[in-house]
Amino acid sequence: MNRKPIFAANWKMNKGPSETEDFIKSFLSKVQGQTFNSEIVVAPPFVSLAKLADLLHTATAVQNAHAIQTAAQNCSQFDSGAYTGEISVLMLREFFVHYVILGHSERRSIYGETDAIINAKLKKAREANIRPIFCIGETLAEREAGKLESVLRTQVTEGLRDLSEKDLSETVLAYEPVWAIGTGVTATSEQAQDAHQFVRSLIAELYGQDTAAKIRIQYGGSVKPNNAAELMACPDIDGALIGGAALEPQSFLDIIRNGTQEA
Ligand code: PGA
């Protein structure tokens, strides 16, 4: 099964519009003339989406900037109305957002997002034809208590509840062990591969083998230029969701290069 790897920069609460401009200009100058056998996605904070859309539009016009796709880091589960501080999927559409990161462990643990809320957001994203990057992953305590598989099973089953096969086919999964996020501790390639294989088997249970073979599952958690190649060589790992190491254009590019081949 040929699945195109997808490398997504999750900037979290970093880079307003001017830093976004610096990053994108530098990144585009480094990749000029090259194409990769992978998809490249950048998820800036909401307030930088307009700048990003603008820069990519201009760059595409003048130098055929190979497609960087835009992602949001969150969306509301509601359409509009009295939800102070929230951003709807239709608003995101206006900024040409292709993807939205949902279910990130920081949203789960700091903002109390439950599987049911994440499920509602996934559906809302699909209604607007935005592709979810749906994050799942266990804490260290859960792993040590032998609960890895039951945690992943609940997150996957509840998060994807009533999502059609068509909508799932437009979704990317991201396995991110919570203990590896921002800690510098990466899962070994065996640990990551085992978890990815298990997640793919869950998708097969829910949606059948064909769909499971096609869905892309990113790994996330302290991915760096020096561990990308080994992780990406695992058969069930289809790209990476990258936080800290995607804040510098060169380091993000090195991860993409080391984890994929030039076209
Ligand atoms: P990290 O973050 O690469 O800094 O560990 C990954 C993520 O939170 O998506």
PDB file of C-alpha atoms and ligand atoms in Angstrom:
ATOM      1  CA  MET A   1       0.000   0.000   0.000  1.00  0.00           C
ATOM      2  CA  ASN A   2       1.408   3.309  -1.082  1.00  0.00           C
ATOM      3  CA  ARG A   3       0.540   5.936   1.467  1.00  0.00           C
ATOM      4  CA  LYS A   4       1.955   9.412   0.950  1.00  0.00           C
ATOM      5  CA  PRO A   5       3.728  10.503   4.143  1.00  0.00           C
ATOM      6  CA  ILE A   6       2.461  13.712   5.694  1.00  0.00           C
ATOM      7  CA  PHE A   7       4.714  16.002   7.746  1.00  0.00           C
ATOM      8  CA  ALA A   8       2.859  18.614   9.772  1.00  0.00           C
ATOM      9  CA  ALA A   9       4.363  21.432  11.824  1.00  0.00           C
ATOM     10  CA  ASN A  10       2.291  22.077  14.930  1.00  0.00           C
ATOM     11  CA  TRP A  11       3.517  25.467  16.085  1.00  0.00           C
ATOM     12  CA  LYS A  12       1.235  25.513  19.132  1.00  0.00           C
ATOM     13  CA  MET A  13       1.169  29.009  20.716  1.00  0.00           C
ATOM     14  CA  ASN A  14       4.247  30.215  18.798  1.00  0.00           C
ATOM     15  CA  LYS A  15       4.698  32.564  15.849  1.00  0.00           C
ATOM     16  CA  GLY A  16       2.400  35.491  15.206  1.00  0.00           C
ATOM     17  CA  PRO A  17       2.066  36.853  11.661  1.00  0.00           C
ATOM     18  CA  SER A  18       5.537  38.407  11.414  1.00  0.00           C
ATOM     19  CA  GLU A  19       7.372  35.306  12.635  1.00  0.00           C
ATOM     20  CA  THR A  20       5.165  33.241  10.331  1.00  0.00           C
ATOM     21  CA  GLU A  21       6.321  35.392   7.444  1.00  0.00           C
ATOM     22  CA  ASP A  22       9.990  34.955   8.394  1.00  0.00           C
ATOM     23  CA  PHE A  23       9.617  31.191   8.656  1.00  0.00           C
ATOM     24  CA  ILE A  24       7.713  30.710   5.397  1.00  0.00           C
ATOM     25  CA  LYS A  25      10.040  32.937   3.369  1.00  0.00           C
ATOM     26  CA  SER A  26      13.063  31.108   4.694  1.00  0.00           C
ATOM     27  CA  PHE A  27      11.474  27.665   4.234  1.00  0.00           C
ATOM     28  CA  LEU A  28      10.381  28.402   0.666  1.00  0.00           C
ATOM     29  CA  SER A  29      13.811  29.673  -0.285  1.00  0.00           C
ATOM     30  CA  LYS A  30      15.353  26.435   1.004  1.00  0.00           C
ATOM     31  CA  VAL A  31      12.988  24.145  -0.891  1.00  0.00           C
ATOM     32  CA  GLN A  32      12.816  26.133  -4.106  1.00  0.00           C
ATOM     33  CA  GLY A  33      12.935  23.845  -7.114  1.00  0.00           C
ATOM     34  CA  GLN A  34      12.545  20.657  -5.079  1.00  0.00           C
ATOM     35  CA  THR A  35       9.546  18.454  -4.696  1.00  0.00           C
ATOM     36  CA  PHE A  36       9.073  15.707  -2.166  1.00  0.00           C
ATOM     37  CA  ASN A  37       7.111  12.486  -2.141  1.00  0.00           C
ATOM     38  CA  SER A  38       5.293  13.750   0.898  1.00  0.00           C
ATOM     39  CA  GLU A  39       2.713  16.276   1.944  1.00  0.00           C
ATOM     40  CA  ILE A  40       3.871  19.281   3.943  1.00  0.00           C
ATOM     41  CA  VAL A  41       1.490  20.995   6.352  1.00  0.00           C
ATOM     42  CA  VAL A  42       1.949  24.019   8.615  1.00  0.00           C
ATOM     43  CA  ALA A  43      -0.393  24.687  11.550  1.00  0.00           C
ATOM     44  CA  PRO A  44       0.162  28.220  12.905  1.00  0.00           C
ATOM     45  CA  PRO A  45      -1.935  29.943  15.574  1.00  0.00           C
ATOM     46  CA  PHE A  46      -5.299  31.247  14.282  1.00  0.00           C
ATOM     47  CA  VAL A  47      -4.081  34.839  14.068  1.00  0.00           C
ATOM     48  CA  SER A  48      -1.362  33.837  11.590  1.00  0.00           C
ATOM     49  CA  LEU A  49      -3.618  31.935   9.192  1.00  0.00           C
ATOM     50  CA  ALA A  50      -4.394  34.988   7.060  1.00  0.00           C
ATOM     51  CA  LYS A  51      -0.706  35.806   6.687  1.00  0.00           C
ATOM     52  CA  LEU A  52       0.097  32.205   5.833  1.00  0.00           C
ATOM     53  CA  ALA A  53      -2.668  32.011   3.214  1.00  0.00           C
ATOM     54  CA  ASP A  54      -1.438  35.262   1.712  1.00  0.00           C
ATOM     55  CA  LEU A  55       2.210  34.212   1.575  1.00  0.00           C
ATOM     56  CA  LEU A  56       1.437  30.841   0.034  1.00  0.00           C
ATOM     57  CA  HIS A  57      -0.870  32.402  -2.528  1.00  0.00           C
ATOM     58  CA  THR A  58       1.774  34.901  -3.617  1.00  0.00           C
ATOM     59  CA  ALA A  59       4.563  32.340  -3.550  1.00  0.00           C
ATOM     60  CA  THR A  60       2.585  29.909  -5.663  1.00  0.00           C
ATOM     61  CA  ALA A  61       1.958  32.593  -8.242  1.00  0.00           C
ATOM     62  CA  VAL A  62       5.615  33.544  -8.606  1.00  0.00           C
ATOM     63  CA  GLN A  63       7.631  30.405  -8.017  1.00  0.00           C
ATOM     64  CA  ASN A  64       5.313  27.445  -8.076  1.00  0.00           C
ATOM     65  CA  ALA A  65       5.941  26.981  -4.361  1.00  0.00           C
ATOM     66  CA  HIS A  66       5.279  23.351  -3.955  1.00  0.00           C
ATOM     67  CA  ALA A  67       2.226  22.821  -1.992  1.00  0.00           C
ATOM     68  CA  ILE A  68       2.465  23.657   1.638  1.00  0.00           C
ATOM     69  CA  GLN A  69      -0.960  22.968   3.053  1.00  0.00           C
ATOM     70  CA  THR A  70      -2.468  24.954   5.847  1.00  0.00           C
ATOM     71  CA  ALA A  71      -3.839  23.561   9.090  1.00  0.00           C
ATOM     72  CA  ALA A  72      -5.607  25.047  12.078  1.00  0.00           C
ATOM     73  CA  GLN A  73      -4.819  23.820  15.572  1.00  0.00           C
ATOM     74  CA  ASN A  74      -8.427  23.605  16.721  1.00  0.00           C
ATOM     75  CA  CYS A  75     -12.006  24.427  15.736  1.00  0.00           C
ATOM     76  CA  SER A  76     -15.334  24.812  17.469  1.00  0.00           C
ATOM     77  CA  GLN A  77     -17.846  21.989  17.543  1.00  0.00           C
ATOM     78  CA  PHE A  78     -20.559  24.621  16.957  1.00  0.00           C
ATOM     79  CA  ASP A  79     -21.557  26.590  13.852  1.00  0.00           C
ATOM     80  CA  SER A  80     -21.843  30.134  15.208  1.00  0.00           C
ATOM     81  CA  GLY A  81     -23.254  32.130  18.096  1.00  0.00           C
ATOM     82  CA  ALA A  82     -22.477  32.857  21.723  1.00  0.00           C
ATOM     83  CA  TYR A  83     -19.207  30.926  22.108  1.00  0.00           C
ATOM     84  CA  THR A  84     -16.717  33.542  23.239  1.00  0.00           C
ATOM     85  CA  GLY A  85     -13.207  32.878  22.035  1.00  0.00           C
ATOM     86  CA  GLU A  86     -14.130  30.139  19.588  1.00  0.00           C
ATOM     87  CA  ILE A  87     -13.501  29.807  15.832  1.00  0.00           C
ATOM     88  CA  SER A  88     -15.887  27.964  13.510  1.00  0.00           C
ATOM     89  CA  VAL A  89     -14.998  25.683  10.640  1.00  0.00           C
ATOM     90  CA  LEU A  90     -16.632  28.059   8.157  1.00  0.00           C
ATOM     91  CA  MET A  91     -14.336  30.849   9.348  1.00  0.00           C
ATOM     92  CA  LEU A  92     -11.376  28.529   8.811  1.00  0.00           C
ATOM     93  CA  ARG A  93     -12.539  27.814   5.267  1.00  0.00           C
ATOM     94  CA  GLU A  94     -12.089  31.495   4.465  1.00  0.00           C
ATOM     95  CA  PHE A  95      -8.381  31.078   5.163  1.00  0.00           C
ATOM     96  CA  PHE A  96      -8.079  28.089   2.828  1.00  0.00           C
ATOM     97  CA  VAL A  97      -7.450  25.746   5.716  1.00  0.00           C
ATOM     98  CA  HIS A  98      -7.063  22.154   4.512  1.00  0.00           C
ATOM     99  CA  TYR A  99      -6.525  20.394   7.827  1.00  0.00           C
ATOM    100  CA  VAL A 100      -7.390  20.857  11.480  1.00  0.00           C
ATOM    101  CA  ILE A 101      -5.557  19.217  14.388  1.00  0.00           C
ATOM    102  CA  LEU A 102      -8.112  17.695  16.778  1.00  0.00           C
ATOM    103  CA  GLY A 103      -7.777  15.700  19.968  1.00  0.00           C
ATOM    104  CA  HIS A 104      -4.245  16.891  20.725  1.00  0.00           C
ATOM    105  CA  SER A 105      -3.230  15.796  24.210  1.00  0.00           C
ATOM    106  CA  GLU A 106      -2.799  19.435  25.268  1.00  0.00           C
ATOM    107  CA  ARG A 107      -6.429  20.096  24.309  1.00  0.00           C
ATOM    108  CA  ARG A 108      -7.479  16.973  26.160  1.00  0.00           C
ATOM    109  CA  SER A 109      -5.508  17.560  29.350  1.00  0.00           C
ATOM    110  CA  ILE A 110      -5.377  21.368  29.685  1.00  0.00           C
ATOM    111  CA  TYR A 111      -8.768  22.257  28.186  1.00  0.00           C
ATOM    112  CA  GLY A 112     -10.699  19.186  29.242  1.00  0.00           C
ATOM    113  CA  GLU A 113     -11.713  18.049  25.774  1.00  0.00           C
ATOM    114  CA  THR A 114     -13.459  14.708  26.013  1.00  0.00           C
ATOM    115  CA  ASP A 115     -13.754  12.040  23.353  1.00  0.00           C
ATOM    116  CA  ALA A 116     -17.346  13.236  22.777  1.00  0.00           C
ATOM    117  CA  ILE A 117     -16.255  16.844  22.173  1.00  0.00           C
ATOM    118  CA  ILE A 118     -13.481  15.698  19.866  1.00  0.00           C
ATOM    119  CA  ASN A 119     -15.967  13.517  17.994  1.00  0.00           C
ATOM    120  CA  ALA A 120     -18.296  16.522  17.531  1.00  0.00           C
ATOM    121  CA  LYS A 121     -15.377  18.606  16.242  1.00  0.00           C
ATOM    122  CA  LEU A 122     -14.314  15.891  13.808  1.00  0.00           C
ATOM    123  CA  LYS A 123     -17.802  15.821  12.348  1.00  0.00           C
ATOM    124  CA  LYS A 124     -17.970  19.595  12.137  1.00  0.00           C
ATOM    125  CA  ALA A 125     -14.635  19.689  10.313  1.00  0.00           C
ATOM    126  CA  ARG A 126     -15.854  17.135   7.780  1.00  0.00           C
ATOM    127  CA  GLU A 127     -19.074  19.104   7.201  1.00  0.00           C
ATOM    128  CA  ALA A 128     -16.854  21.964   6.052  1.00  0.00           C
ATOM    129  CA  ASN A 129     -14.682  19.609   4.024  1.00  0.00           C
ATOM    130  CA  ILE A 130     -11.661  20.186   6.262  1.00  0.00           C
ATOM    131  CA  ARG A 131      -9.495  17.150   6.948  1.00  0.00           C
ATOM    132  CA  PRO A 132      -8.976  16.272  10.600  1.00  0.00           C
ATOM    133  CA  ILE A 133      -5.571  15.316  11.939  1.00  0.00           C
ATOM    134  CA  PHE A 134      -6.977  13.258  14.783  1.00  0.00           C
ATOM    135  CA  CYS A 135      -4.530  12.784  17.672  1.00  0.00           C
ATOM    136  CA  ILE A 136      -4.552   9.908  20.113  1.00  0.00           C
ATOM    137  CA  GLY A 137      -2.044   8.642  22.647  1.00  0.00           C
ATOM    138  CA  GLU A 138      -1.508   7.308  26.140  1.00  0.00           C
ATOM    139  CA  THR A 139       0.101   8.870  29.196  1.00  0.00           C
ATOM    140  CA  LEU A 140       3.125   7.276  30.829  1.00  0.00           C
ATOM    141  CA  ALA A 141       1.000   6.096  33.768  1.00  0.00           C
ATOM    142  CA  GLU A 142      -1.446   4.442  31.371  1.00  0.00           C
ATOM    143  CA  ARG A 143       1.365   2.725  29.480  1.00  0.00           C
ATOM    144  CA  GLU A 144       3.005   1.536  32.697  1.00  0.00           C
ATOM    145  CA  ALA A 145      -0.321   0.203  33.943  1.00  0.00           C
ATOM    146  CA  GLY A 146      -0.617  -1.909  30.792  1.00  0.00           C
ATOM    147  CA  LYS A 147      -3.494   0.188  29.467  1.00  0.00           C
ATOM    148  CA  LEU A 148      -1.995   1.269  26.144  1.00  0.00           C
ATOM    149  CA  GLU A 149      -4.369  -0.726  23.987  1.00  0.00           C
ATOM    150  CA  SER A 150      -7.510  -0.004  25.974  1.00  0.00           C
ATOM    151  CA  VAL A 151      -6.782   3.747  25.978  1.00  0.00           C
ATOM    152  CA  LEU A 152      -6.178   3.778  22.227  1.00  0.00           C
ATOM    153  CA  ARG A 153      -9.275   1.656  21.632  1.00  0.00           C
ATOM    154  CA  THR A 154     -11.490   4.070  23.574  1.00  0.00           C
ATOM    155  CA  GLN A 155     -10.001   7.177  21.952  1.00  0.00           C
ATOM    156  CA  VAL A 156     -10.348   5.741  18.439  1.00  0.00           C
ATOM    157  CA  THR A 157     -13.804   4.231  18.894  1.00  0.00           C
ATOM    158  CA  GLU A 158     -15.317   7.229  20.672  1.00  0.00           C
ATOM    159  CA  GLY A 159     -13.498   9.858  18.642  1.00  0.00           C
ATOM    160  CA  LEU A 160     -14.610   8.350  15.334  1.00  0.00           C
ATOM    161  CA  ARG A 161     -18.127   7.421  16.457  1.00  0.00           C
ATOM    162  CA  ASP A 162     -20.608   7.678  13.547  1.00  0.00           C
ATOM    163  CA  LEU A 163     -17.977   9.039  11.195  1.00  0.00           C
ATOM    164  CA  SER A 164     -18.611   7.644   7.716  1.00  0.00           C
ATOM    165  CA  GLU A 165     -16.034   5.636   5.822  1.00  0.00           C
ATOM    166  CA  LYS A 166     -15.785   8.485   3.319  1.00  0.00           C
ATOM    167  CA  ASP A 167     -15.078  10.975   6.106  1.00  0.00           C
ATOM    168  CA  LEU A 168     -12.548   8.650   7.670  1.00  0.00           C
ATOM    169  CA  SER A 169     -10.763   8.382   4.344  1.00  0.00           C
ATOM    170  CA  GLU A 170     -10.226  12.168   4.523  1.00  0.00           C
ATOM    171  CA  THR A 171      -8.862  11.919   8.056  1.00  0.00           C
ATOM    172  CA  VAL A 172      -5.259  11.493   9.167  1.00  0.00           C
ATOM    173  CA  LEU A 173      -4.522   9.847  12.496  1.00  0.00           C
ATOM    174  CA  ALA A 174      -1.634  10.945  14.687  1.00  0.00           C
ATOM    175  CA  TYR A 175      -0.329   8.612  17.362  1.00  0.00           C
ATOM    176  CA  GLU A 176       1.361  10.779  19.966  1.00  0.00           C
ATOM    177  CA  PRO A 177       2.388   9.131  23.227  1.00  0.00           C
ATOM    178  CA  VAL A 178       1.835  11.919  25.760  1.00  0.00           C
ATOM    179  CA  TRP A 179       5.103  11.093  27.545  1.00  0.00           C
ATOM    180  CA  ALA A 180       7.025  11.825  24.337  1.00  0.00           C
ATOM    181  CA  ILE A 181       5.491  15.225  23.576  1.00  0.00           C
ATOM    182  CA  GLY A 182       7.909  18.073  24.184  1.00  0.00           C
ATOM    183  CA  THR A 183      10.017  15.920  26.488  1.00  0.00           C
ATOM    184  CA  GLY A 184      12.893  14.949  24.211  1.00  0.00           C
ATOM    185  CA  VAL A 185      12.008  11.312  24.942  1.00  0.00           C
ATOM    186  CA  THR A 186      10.946   9.635  21.713  1.00  0.00           C
ATOM    187  CA  ALA A 187       9.179   6.312  21.521  1.00  0.00           C
ATOM    188  CA  THR A 188      11.555   3.688  20.167  1.00  0.00           C
ATOM    189  CA  SER A 189      10.736   2.680  16.639  1.00  0.00           C
ATOM    190  CA  GLU A 190       9.475  -0.677  18.011  1.00  0.00           C
ATOM    191  CA  GLN A 191       7.152   1.021  20.501  1.00  0.00           C
ATOM    192  CA  ALA A 192       5.871   3.381  17.820  1.00  0.00           C
ATOM    193  CA  GLN A 193       5.437   0.658  15.197  1.00  0.00           C
ATOM    194  CA  ASP A 194       3.581  -1.596  17.666  1.00  0.00           C
ATOM    195  CA  ALA A 195       1.158   1.187  18.567  1.00  0.00           C
ATOM    196  CA  HIS A 196       0.644   2.157  14.912  1.00  0.00           C
ATOM    197  CA  GLN A 197       0.004  -1.419  13.931  1.00  0.00           C
ATOM    198  CA  PHE A 198      -2.533  -1.727  16.720  1.00  0.00           C
ATOM    199  CA  VAL A 199      -4.287   1.500  15.667  1.00  0.00           C
ATOM    200  CA  ARG A 200      -4.444   0.260  12.081  1.00  0.00           C
ATOM    201  CA  SER A 201      -5.973  -2.995  13.310  1.00  0.00           C
ATOM    202  CA  LEU A 202      -8.616  -0.978  15.202  1.00  0.00           C
ATOM    203  CA  ILE A 203      -9.476   0.871  11.992  1.00  0.00           C
ATOM    204  CA  ALA A 204      -9.736  -2.487  10.224  1.00  0.00           C
ATOM    205  CA  GLU A 205     -12.185  -3.683  12.900  1.00  0.00           C
ATOM    206  CA  LEU A 206     -14.298  -0.564  12.533  1.00  0.00           C
ATOM    207  CA  TYR A 207     -14.067   0.157   8.801  1.00  0.00           C
ATOM    208  CA  GLY A 208     -12.550  -2.907   7.130  1.00  0.00           C
ATOM    209  CA  GLN A 209      -9.119  -3.864   5.838  1.00  0.00           C
ATOM    210  CA  ASP A 210      -9.154  -1.699   2.727  1.00  0.00           C
ATOM    211  CA  THR A 211      -9.798   1.514   4.600  1.00  0.00           C
ATOM    212  CA  ALA A 212      -7.253   0.546   7.249  1.00  0.00           C
ATOM    213  CA  ALA A 213      -4.612  -0.061   4.606  1.00  0.00           C
ATOM    214  CA  LYS A 214      -5.182   3.404   3.134  1.00  0.00           C
ATOM    215  CA  ILE A 215      -5.397   5.601   6.220  1.00  0.00           C
ATOM    216  CA  ARG A 216      -2.290   7.550   7.130  1.00  0.00           C
ATOM    217  CA  ILE A 217      -1.049   7.417  10.713  1.00  0.00           C
ATOM    218  CA  GLN A 218       1.516  10.016  11.730  1.00  0.00           C
ATOM    219  CA  TYR A 219       3.837   9.629  14.683  1.00  0.00           C
ATOM    220  CA  GLY A 220       4.290  12.590  17.013  1.00  0.00           C
ATOM    221  CA  GLY A 221       6.404  13.186  20.109  1.00  0.00           C
ATOM    222  CA  SER A 222       9.921  14.614  20.032  1.00  0.00           C
ATOM    223  CA  VAL A 223      10.493  13.904  16.346  1.00  0.00           C
ATOM    224  CA  LYS A 224      13.849  15.455  15.381  1.00  0.00           C
ATOM    225  CA  PRO A 225      16.052  15.436  12.283  1.00  0.00           C
ATOM    226  CA  ASN A 226      18.175  12.663  13.817  1.00  0.00           C
ATOM    227  CA  ASN A 227      15.359  10.232  14.596  1.00  0.00           C
ATOM    228  CA  ALA A 228      13.021  10.892  11.659  1.00  0.00           C
ATOM    229  CA  ALA A 229      14.560   8.359   9.274  1.00  0.00           C
ATOM    230  CA  GLU A 230      14.341   5.444  11.694  1.00  0.00           C
ATOM    231  CA  LEU A 231      10.771   6.225  12.734  1.00  0.00           C
ATOM    232  CA  MET A 232       9.588   6.833   9.180  1.00  0.00           C
ATOM    233  CA  ALA A 233      11.099   3.545   8.031  1.00  0.00           C
ATOM    234  CA  CYS A 234       8.519   1.656  10.137  1.00  0.00           C
ATOM    235  CA  PRO A 235       5.874   0.087   7.907  1.00  0.00           C
ATOM    236  CA  ASP A 236       2.861   1.616   9.677  1.00  0.00           C
ATOM    237  CA  ILE A 237       4.249   5.129  10.212  1.00  0.00           C
ATOM    238  CA  ASP A 238       3.195   7.598   7.532  1.00  0.00           C
ATOM    239  CA  GLY A 239       4.764  10.892   8.465  1.00  0.00           C
ATOM    240  CA  ALA A 240       5.069  12.999  11.573  1.00  0.00           C
ATOM    241  CA  LEU A 241       3.345  15.669  13.615  1.00  0.00           C
ATOM    242  CA  ILE A 242       6.128  17.883  14.853  1.00  0.00           C
ATOM    243  CA  GLY A 243       6.128  20.520  17.565  1.00  0.00           C
ATOM    244  CA  GLY A 244       9.425  21.930  18.850  1.00  0.00           C
ATOM    245  CA  ALA A 245      11.598  20.791  15.957  1.00  0.00           C
ATOM    246  CA  ALA A 246       9.263  22.415  13.410  1.00  0.00           C
ATOM    247  CA  LEU A 247       9.796  25.923  14.760  1.00  0.00           C
ATOM    248  CA  GLU A 248      13.001  26.321  12.738  1.00  0.00           C
ATOM    249  CA  PRO A 249      12.731  26.064   8.927  1.00  0.00           C
ATOM    250  CA  GLN A 250      15.969  24.096   8.573  1.00  0.00           C
ATOM    251  CA  SER A 251      15.089  21.576  11.234  1.00  0.00           C
ATOM    252  CA  PHE A 252      11.550  21.049   9.823  1.00  0.00           C
ATOM    253  CA  LEU A 253      13.045  20.595   6.374  1.00  0.00           C
ATOM    254  CA  ASP A 254      15.684  18.151   7.649  1.00  0.00           C
ATOM    255  CA  ILE A 255      12.949  16.030   9.222  1.00  0.00           C
ATOM    256  CA  ILE A 256      11.031  15.974   5.924  1.00  0.00           C
ATOM    257  CA  ARG A 257      14.197  15.179   3.979  1.00  0.00           C
ATOM    258  CA  ASN A 258      15.392  12.480   6.350  1.00  0.00           C
ATOM    259  CA  GLY A 259      11.937  10.960   6.601  1.00  0.00           C
ATOM    260  CA  THR A 260      11.085  10.921   2.927  1.00  0.00           C
ATOM    261  CA  GLN A 261      12.615  10.879  -0.517  1.00  0.00           C
ATOM    262  CA  GLU A 262      12.886  13.690  -3.008  1.00  0.00           C
ATOM    263  CA  ALA A 263      10.524  13.183  -5.916  1.00  0.00           C
TER     264      ALA A 263
HETATM  265  P1  PGA B   1       6.970  17.835  20.029  1.00  0.00           P
HETATM  266  O1  PGA B   1       5.369  18.043  19.920  1.00  0.00           O
HETATM  267  O2  PGA B   1       7.461  17.505  18.646  1.00  0.00           O
HETATM  268  O3  PGA B   1       7.491  19.150  20.538  1.00  0.00           O
HETATM  269  O4  PGA B   1       7.180  16.710  20.965  1.00  0.00           O
HETATM  270  C1  PGA B   1       4.595  17.208  19.118  1.00  0.00           C
HETATM  271  C2  PGA B   1       3.145  17.588  19.221  1.00  0.00           C
HETATM  272  O5  PGA B   1       2.712  18.024  20.303  1.00  0.00           O
HETATM  273  O6  PGA B   1       2.382  17.467  18.238  1.00  0.00           O
END
